[in-house]
XYZ file of N, CA and C in Angstrom:
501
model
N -1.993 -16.499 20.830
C -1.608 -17.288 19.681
C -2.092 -16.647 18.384
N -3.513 -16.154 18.556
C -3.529 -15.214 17.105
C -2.904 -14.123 17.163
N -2.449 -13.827 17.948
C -1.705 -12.863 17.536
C -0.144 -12.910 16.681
N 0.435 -13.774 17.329
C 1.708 -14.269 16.720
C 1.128 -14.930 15.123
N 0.270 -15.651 14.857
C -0.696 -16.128 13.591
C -0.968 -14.742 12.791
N -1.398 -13.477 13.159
C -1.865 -12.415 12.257
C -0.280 -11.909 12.080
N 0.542 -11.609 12.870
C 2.197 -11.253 12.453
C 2.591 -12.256 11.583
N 2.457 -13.387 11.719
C 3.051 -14.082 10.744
C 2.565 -14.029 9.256
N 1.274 -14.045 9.495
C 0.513 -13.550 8.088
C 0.625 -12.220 7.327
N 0.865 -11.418 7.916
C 1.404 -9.989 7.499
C 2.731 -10.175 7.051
N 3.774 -11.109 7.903
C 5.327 -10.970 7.692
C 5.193 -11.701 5.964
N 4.594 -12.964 5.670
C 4.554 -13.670 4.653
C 3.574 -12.982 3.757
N 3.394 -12.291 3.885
C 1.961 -11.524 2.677
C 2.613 -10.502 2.167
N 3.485 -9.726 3.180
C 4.556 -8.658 2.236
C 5.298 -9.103 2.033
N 5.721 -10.466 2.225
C 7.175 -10.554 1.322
C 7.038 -11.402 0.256
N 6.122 -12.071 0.199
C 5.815 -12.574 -1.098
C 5.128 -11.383 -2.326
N 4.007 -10.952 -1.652
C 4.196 -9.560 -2.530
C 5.287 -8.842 -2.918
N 6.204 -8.380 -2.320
C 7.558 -7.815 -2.438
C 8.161 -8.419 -3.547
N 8.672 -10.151 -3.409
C 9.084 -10.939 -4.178
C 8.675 -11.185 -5.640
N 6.894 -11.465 -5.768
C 6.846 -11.483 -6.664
C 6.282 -10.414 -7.519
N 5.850 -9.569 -6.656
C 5.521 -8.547 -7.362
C 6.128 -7.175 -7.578
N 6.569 -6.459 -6.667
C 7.165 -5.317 -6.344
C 8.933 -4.925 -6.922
N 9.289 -6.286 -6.615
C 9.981 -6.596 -6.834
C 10.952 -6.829 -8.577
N 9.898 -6.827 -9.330
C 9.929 -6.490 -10.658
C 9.316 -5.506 -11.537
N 8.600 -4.542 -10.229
C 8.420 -3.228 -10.864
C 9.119 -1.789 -10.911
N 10.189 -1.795 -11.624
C 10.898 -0.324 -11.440
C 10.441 0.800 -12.098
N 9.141 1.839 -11.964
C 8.861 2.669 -12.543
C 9.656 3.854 -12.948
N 9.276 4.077 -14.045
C 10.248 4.630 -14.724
C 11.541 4.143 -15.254
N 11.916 3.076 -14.632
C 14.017 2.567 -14.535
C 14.371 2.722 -13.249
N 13.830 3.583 -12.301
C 14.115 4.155 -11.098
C 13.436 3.559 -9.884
N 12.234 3.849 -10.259
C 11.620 3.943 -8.579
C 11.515 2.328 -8.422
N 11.212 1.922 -7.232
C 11.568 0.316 -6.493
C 10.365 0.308 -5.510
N 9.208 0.247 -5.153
C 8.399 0.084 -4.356
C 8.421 -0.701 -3.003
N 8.849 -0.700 -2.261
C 9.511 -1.427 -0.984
C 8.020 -1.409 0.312
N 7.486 -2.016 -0.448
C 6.245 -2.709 0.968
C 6.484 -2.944 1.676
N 7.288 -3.966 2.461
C 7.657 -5.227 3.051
C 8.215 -4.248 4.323
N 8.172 -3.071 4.006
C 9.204 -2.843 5.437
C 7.638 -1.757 6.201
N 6.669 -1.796 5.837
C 5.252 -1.716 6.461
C 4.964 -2.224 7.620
N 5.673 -3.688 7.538
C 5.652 -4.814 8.495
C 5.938 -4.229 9.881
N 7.373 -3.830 9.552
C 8.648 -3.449 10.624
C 8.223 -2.003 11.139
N 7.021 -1.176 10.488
C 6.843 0.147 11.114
C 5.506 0.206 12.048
N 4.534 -0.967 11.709
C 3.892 -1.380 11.920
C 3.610 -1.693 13.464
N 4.981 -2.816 13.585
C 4.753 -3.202 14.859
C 4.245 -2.570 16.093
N 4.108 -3.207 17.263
C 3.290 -2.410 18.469
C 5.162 -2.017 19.145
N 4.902 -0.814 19.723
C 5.769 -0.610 20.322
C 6.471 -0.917 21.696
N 5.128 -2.071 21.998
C 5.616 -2.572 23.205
C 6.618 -3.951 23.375
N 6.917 -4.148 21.361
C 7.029 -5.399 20.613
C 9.311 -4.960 21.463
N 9.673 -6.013 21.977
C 11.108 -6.090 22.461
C 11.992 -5.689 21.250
N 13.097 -4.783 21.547
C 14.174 -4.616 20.678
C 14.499 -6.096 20.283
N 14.952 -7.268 20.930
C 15.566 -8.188 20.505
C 14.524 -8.756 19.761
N 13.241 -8.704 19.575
C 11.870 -9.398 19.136
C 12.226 -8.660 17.305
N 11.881 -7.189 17.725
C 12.000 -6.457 16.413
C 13.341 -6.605 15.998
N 14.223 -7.108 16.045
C 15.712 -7.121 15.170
C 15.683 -8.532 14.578
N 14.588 -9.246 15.186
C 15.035 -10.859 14.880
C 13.864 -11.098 13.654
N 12.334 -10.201 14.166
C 11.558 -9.894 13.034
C 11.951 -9.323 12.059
N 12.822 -8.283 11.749
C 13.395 -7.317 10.687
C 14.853 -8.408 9.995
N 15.585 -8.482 10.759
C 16.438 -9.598 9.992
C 15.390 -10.636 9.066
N 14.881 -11.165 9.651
C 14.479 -12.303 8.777
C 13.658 -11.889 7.833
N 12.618 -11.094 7.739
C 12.161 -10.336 6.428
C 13.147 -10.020 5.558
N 14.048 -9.364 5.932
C 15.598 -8.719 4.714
C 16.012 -10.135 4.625
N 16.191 -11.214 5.003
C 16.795 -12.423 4.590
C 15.995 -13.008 3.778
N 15.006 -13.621 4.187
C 13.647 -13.678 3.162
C 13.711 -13.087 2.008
N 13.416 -11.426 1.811
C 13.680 -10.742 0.623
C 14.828 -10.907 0.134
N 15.849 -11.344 0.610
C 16.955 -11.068 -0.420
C 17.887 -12.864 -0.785
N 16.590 -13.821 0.112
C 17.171 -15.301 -0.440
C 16.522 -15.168 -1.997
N 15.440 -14.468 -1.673
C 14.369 -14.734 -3.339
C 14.749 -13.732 -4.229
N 15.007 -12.338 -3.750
C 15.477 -11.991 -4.468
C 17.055 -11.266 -5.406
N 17.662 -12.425 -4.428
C 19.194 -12.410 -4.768
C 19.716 -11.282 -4.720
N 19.785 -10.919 -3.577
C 20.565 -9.653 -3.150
C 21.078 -9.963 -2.094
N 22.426 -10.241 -1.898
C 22.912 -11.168 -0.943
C 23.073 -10.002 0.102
N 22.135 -9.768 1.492
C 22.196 -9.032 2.402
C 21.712 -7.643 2.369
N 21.205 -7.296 1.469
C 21.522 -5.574 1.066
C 20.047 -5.244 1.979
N 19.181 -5.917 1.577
C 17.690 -6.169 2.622
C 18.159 -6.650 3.699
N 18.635 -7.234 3.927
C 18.697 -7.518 5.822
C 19.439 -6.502 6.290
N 20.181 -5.901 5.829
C 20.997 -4.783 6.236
C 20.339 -3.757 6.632
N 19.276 -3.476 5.089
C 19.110 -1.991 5.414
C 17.192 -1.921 6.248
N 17.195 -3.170 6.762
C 15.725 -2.766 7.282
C 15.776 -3.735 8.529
N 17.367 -4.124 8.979
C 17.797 -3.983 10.348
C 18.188 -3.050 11.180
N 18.881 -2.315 9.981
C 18.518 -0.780 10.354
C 18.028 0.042 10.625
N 16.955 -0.109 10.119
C 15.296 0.297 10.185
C 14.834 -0.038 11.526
N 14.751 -1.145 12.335
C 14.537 -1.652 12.887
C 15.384 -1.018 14.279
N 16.573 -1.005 13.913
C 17.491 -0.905 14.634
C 17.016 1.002 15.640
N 16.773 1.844 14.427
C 16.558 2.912 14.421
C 15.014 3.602 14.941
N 13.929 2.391 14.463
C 12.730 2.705 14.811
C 12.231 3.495 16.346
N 12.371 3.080 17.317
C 12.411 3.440 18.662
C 12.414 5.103 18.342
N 13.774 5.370 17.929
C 14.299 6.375 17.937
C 13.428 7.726 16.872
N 13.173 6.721 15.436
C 12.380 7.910 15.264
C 10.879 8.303 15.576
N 10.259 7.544 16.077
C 9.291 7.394 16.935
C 8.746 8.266 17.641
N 10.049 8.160 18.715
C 10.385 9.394 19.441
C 10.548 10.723 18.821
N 11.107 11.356 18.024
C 11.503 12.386 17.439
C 10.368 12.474 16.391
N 9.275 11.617 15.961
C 7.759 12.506 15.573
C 6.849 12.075 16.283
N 6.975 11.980 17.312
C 5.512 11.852 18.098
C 6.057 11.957 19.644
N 4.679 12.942 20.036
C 4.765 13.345 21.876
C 4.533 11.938 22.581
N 4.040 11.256 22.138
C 3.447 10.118 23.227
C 4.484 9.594 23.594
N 4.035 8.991 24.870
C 5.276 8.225 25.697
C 5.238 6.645 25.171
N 6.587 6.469 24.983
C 6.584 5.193 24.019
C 5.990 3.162 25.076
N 6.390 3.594 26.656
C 5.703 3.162 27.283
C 4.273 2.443 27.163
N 3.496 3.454 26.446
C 2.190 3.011 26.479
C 1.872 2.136 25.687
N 2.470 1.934 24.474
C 2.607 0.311 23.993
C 1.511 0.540 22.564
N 1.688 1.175 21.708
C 0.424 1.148 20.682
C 1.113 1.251 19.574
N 0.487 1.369 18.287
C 0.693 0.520 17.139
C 0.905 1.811 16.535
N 1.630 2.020 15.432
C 1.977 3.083 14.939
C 0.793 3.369 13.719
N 0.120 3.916 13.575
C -0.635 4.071 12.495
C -1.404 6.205 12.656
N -2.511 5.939 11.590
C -2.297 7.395 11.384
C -3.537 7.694 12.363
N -4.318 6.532 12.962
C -5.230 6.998 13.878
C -4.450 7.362 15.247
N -3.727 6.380 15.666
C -2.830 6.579 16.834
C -1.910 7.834 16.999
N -1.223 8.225 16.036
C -0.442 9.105 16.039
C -1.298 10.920 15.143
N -1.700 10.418 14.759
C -2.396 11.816 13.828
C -1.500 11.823 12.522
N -2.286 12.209 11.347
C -1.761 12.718 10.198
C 0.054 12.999 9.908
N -0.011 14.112 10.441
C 1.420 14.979 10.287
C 2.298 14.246 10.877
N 2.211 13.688 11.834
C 3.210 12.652 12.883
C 3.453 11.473 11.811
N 2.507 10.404 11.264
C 2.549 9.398 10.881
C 3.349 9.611 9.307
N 2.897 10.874 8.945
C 3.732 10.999 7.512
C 5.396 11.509 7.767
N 5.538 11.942 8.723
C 6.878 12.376 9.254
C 7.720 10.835 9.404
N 6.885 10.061 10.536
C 7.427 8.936 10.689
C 7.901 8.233 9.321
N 6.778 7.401 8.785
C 7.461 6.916 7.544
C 7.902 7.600 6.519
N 7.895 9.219 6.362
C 8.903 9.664 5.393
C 10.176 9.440 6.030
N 10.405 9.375 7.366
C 12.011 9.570 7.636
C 12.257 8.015 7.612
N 11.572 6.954 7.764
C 11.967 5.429 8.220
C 12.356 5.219 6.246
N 11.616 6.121 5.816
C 11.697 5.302 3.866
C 12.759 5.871 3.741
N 13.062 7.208 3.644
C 14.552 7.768 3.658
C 15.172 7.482 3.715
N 15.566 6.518 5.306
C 16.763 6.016 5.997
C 16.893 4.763 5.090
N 15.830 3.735 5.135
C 16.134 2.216 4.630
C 16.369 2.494 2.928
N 16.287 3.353 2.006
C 16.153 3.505 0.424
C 17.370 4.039 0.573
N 17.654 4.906 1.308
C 19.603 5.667 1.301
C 20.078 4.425 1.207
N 19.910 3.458 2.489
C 21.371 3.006 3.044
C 21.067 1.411 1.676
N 19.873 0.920 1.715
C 19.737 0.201 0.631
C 20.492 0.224 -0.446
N 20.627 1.671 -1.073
C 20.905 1.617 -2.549
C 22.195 2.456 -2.284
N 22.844 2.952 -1.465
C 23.901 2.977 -1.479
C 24.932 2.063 -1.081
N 24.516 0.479 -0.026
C 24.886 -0.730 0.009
C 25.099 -0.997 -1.924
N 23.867 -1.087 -2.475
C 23.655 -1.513 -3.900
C 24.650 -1.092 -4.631
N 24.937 -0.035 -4.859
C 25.865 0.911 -5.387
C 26.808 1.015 -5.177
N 27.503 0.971 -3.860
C 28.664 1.208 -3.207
C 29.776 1.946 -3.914
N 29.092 3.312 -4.594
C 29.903 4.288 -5.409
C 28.788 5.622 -5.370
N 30.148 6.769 -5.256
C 29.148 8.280 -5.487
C 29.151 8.302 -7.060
N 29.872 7.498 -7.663
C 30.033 7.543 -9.129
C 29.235 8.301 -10.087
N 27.768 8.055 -9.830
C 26.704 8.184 -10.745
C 25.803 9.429 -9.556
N 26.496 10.529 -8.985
C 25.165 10.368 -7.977
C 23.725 11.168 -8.614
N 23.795 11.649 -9.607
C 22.404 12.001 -9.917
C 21.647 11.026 -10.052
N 21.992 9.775 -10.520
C 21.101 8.775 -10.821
C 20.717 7.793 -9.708
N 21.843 8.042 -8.647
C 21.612 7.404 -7.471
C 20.186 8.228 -6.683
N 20.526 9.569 -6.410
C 19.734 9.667 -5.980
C 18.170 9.885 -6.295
N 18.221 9.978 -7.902
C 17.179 9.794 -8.547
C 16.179 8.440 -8.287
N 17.101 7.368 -7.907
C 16.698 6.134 -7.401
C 16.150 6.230 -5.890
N 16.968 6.761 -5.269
C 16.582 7.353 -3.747
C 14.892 7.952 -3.804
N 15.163 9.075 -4.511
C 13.835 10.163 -4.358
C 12.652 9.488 -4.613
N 12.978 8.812 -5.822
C 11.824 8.235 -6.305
C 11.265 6.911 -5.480
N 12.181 6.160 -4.989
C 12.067 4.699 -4.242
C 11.523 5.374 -3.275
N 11.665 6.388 -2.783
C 10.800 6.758 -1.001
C 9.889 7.251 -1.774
N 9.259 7.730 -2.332
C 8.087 8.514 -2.926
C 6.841 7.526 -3.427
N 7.634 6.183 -4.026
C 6.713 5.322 -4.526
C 6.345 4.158 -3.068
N 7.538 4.181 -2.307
C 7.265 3.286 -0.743
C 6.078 4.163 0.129
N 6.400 5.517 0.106
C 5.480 5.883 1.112
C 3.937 5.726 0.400
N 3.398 6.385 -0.842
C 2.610 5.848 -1.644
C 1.929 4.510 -1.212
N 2.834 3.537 -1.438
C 1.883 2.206 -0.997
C 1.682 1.999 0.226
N 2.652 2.427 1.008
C 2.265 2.352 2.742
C 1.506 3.079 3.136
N 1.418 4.604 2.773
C -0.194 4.868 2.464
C -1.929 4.407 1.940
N -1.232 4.285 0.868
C -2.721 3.564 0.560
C -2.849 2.030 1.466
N -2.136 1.232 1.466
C -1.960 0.100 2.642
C -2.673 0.856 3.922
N -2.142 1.547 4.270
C -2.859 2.268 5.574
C -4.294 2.546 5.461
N -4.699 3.641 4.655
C -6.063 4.157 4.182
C -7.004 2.975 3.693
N -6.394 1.761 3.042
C -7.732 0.519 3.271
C -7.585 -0.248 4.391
N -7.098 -0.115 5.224
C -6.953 -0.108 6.390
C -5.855 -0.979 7.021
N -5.034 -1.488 6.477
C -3.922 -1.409 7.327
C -3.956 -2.936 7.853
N -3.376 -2.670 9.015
C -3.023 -3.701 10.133
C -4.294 -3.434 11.204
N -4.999 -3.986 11.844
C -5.841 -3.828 12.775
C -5.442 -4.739 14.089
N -5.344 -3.706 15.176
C -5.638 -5.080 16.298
C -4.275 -5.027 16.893
């Protein structure tokens, strides 16, 4: 039961952060700080596909009832979700079997920055090109891109380094 109690407290602590805070900081004009999907990389890997799609939906629904983005968050960090397993696999040797928590003690350095550089990549592309739904502008698109994964991994870093999720 605490355990489902500390997930829930993590799920509601980044998304209210997200909401009220993150959420109205665009550095520069550009960058978008996207915490909330910490949650979803977080999880233990022994956590069920149908468990993690139903956790990841409802965070992107959450984020985007408050912050009026009708779907563009549930979309792109069901995706996330959808995809996790997979990149997992493709930066780290361990057998996914064994059931452990993704972080930078578990996995080592180089693995863990691989991981969430490619998970911020994927969810900030498909995010802001949902947002956009035009190559119209693309320097500025992807100026939004570069910078939105640069300032996400940043806080999911330092999030990590004061230590994170435990347990």
């Amino acid at each position: 039961m605490t355990k489902v109690t500390h997930q829930l407290g993590w799920f509601l602590g980044l998304a209210i952060l997200q909401v009220l805070v993150l959420n109205q900081m665009h550095i520069g004009g550009y960058a978008t700080p996207f915490l909330y999907i910490y949650f979803i990389l977080k999880l233990n890997t022994r956590t069920g596909r149908n468990a993690l799609m139903i956790w990841a939906f409802a965070l992107g629904l959450l984020i985007d009832i408050f912050g009026n983005t009708p779907g563009m968050n549930a979309a792109s960090v069901t995706l996330l979700a959808f995809s996790r397993t997979k990149i997992l696999r493709l930066v780290t040797l361990r057998d996914m079997d064994e059931g452990f928590r993704p972080s930078v003690r578990s996995m080592g350095m180089s693995s863990f920055i691989r991981y969430v550089f490619l998970s911020c990549s994927m969810f900030c592309s498909i995010l802001f090109l949902i947002d956009t739904f035009s190559f119209y502008d693309f320097p500025v698109l992807l100026l939004k891109i570069l910078s939105s994964i640069i300032s996400t991994m940043l806080c999911v870093f330092c999030v990590e380094m004061l230590g994170g999720e435990k347990g």
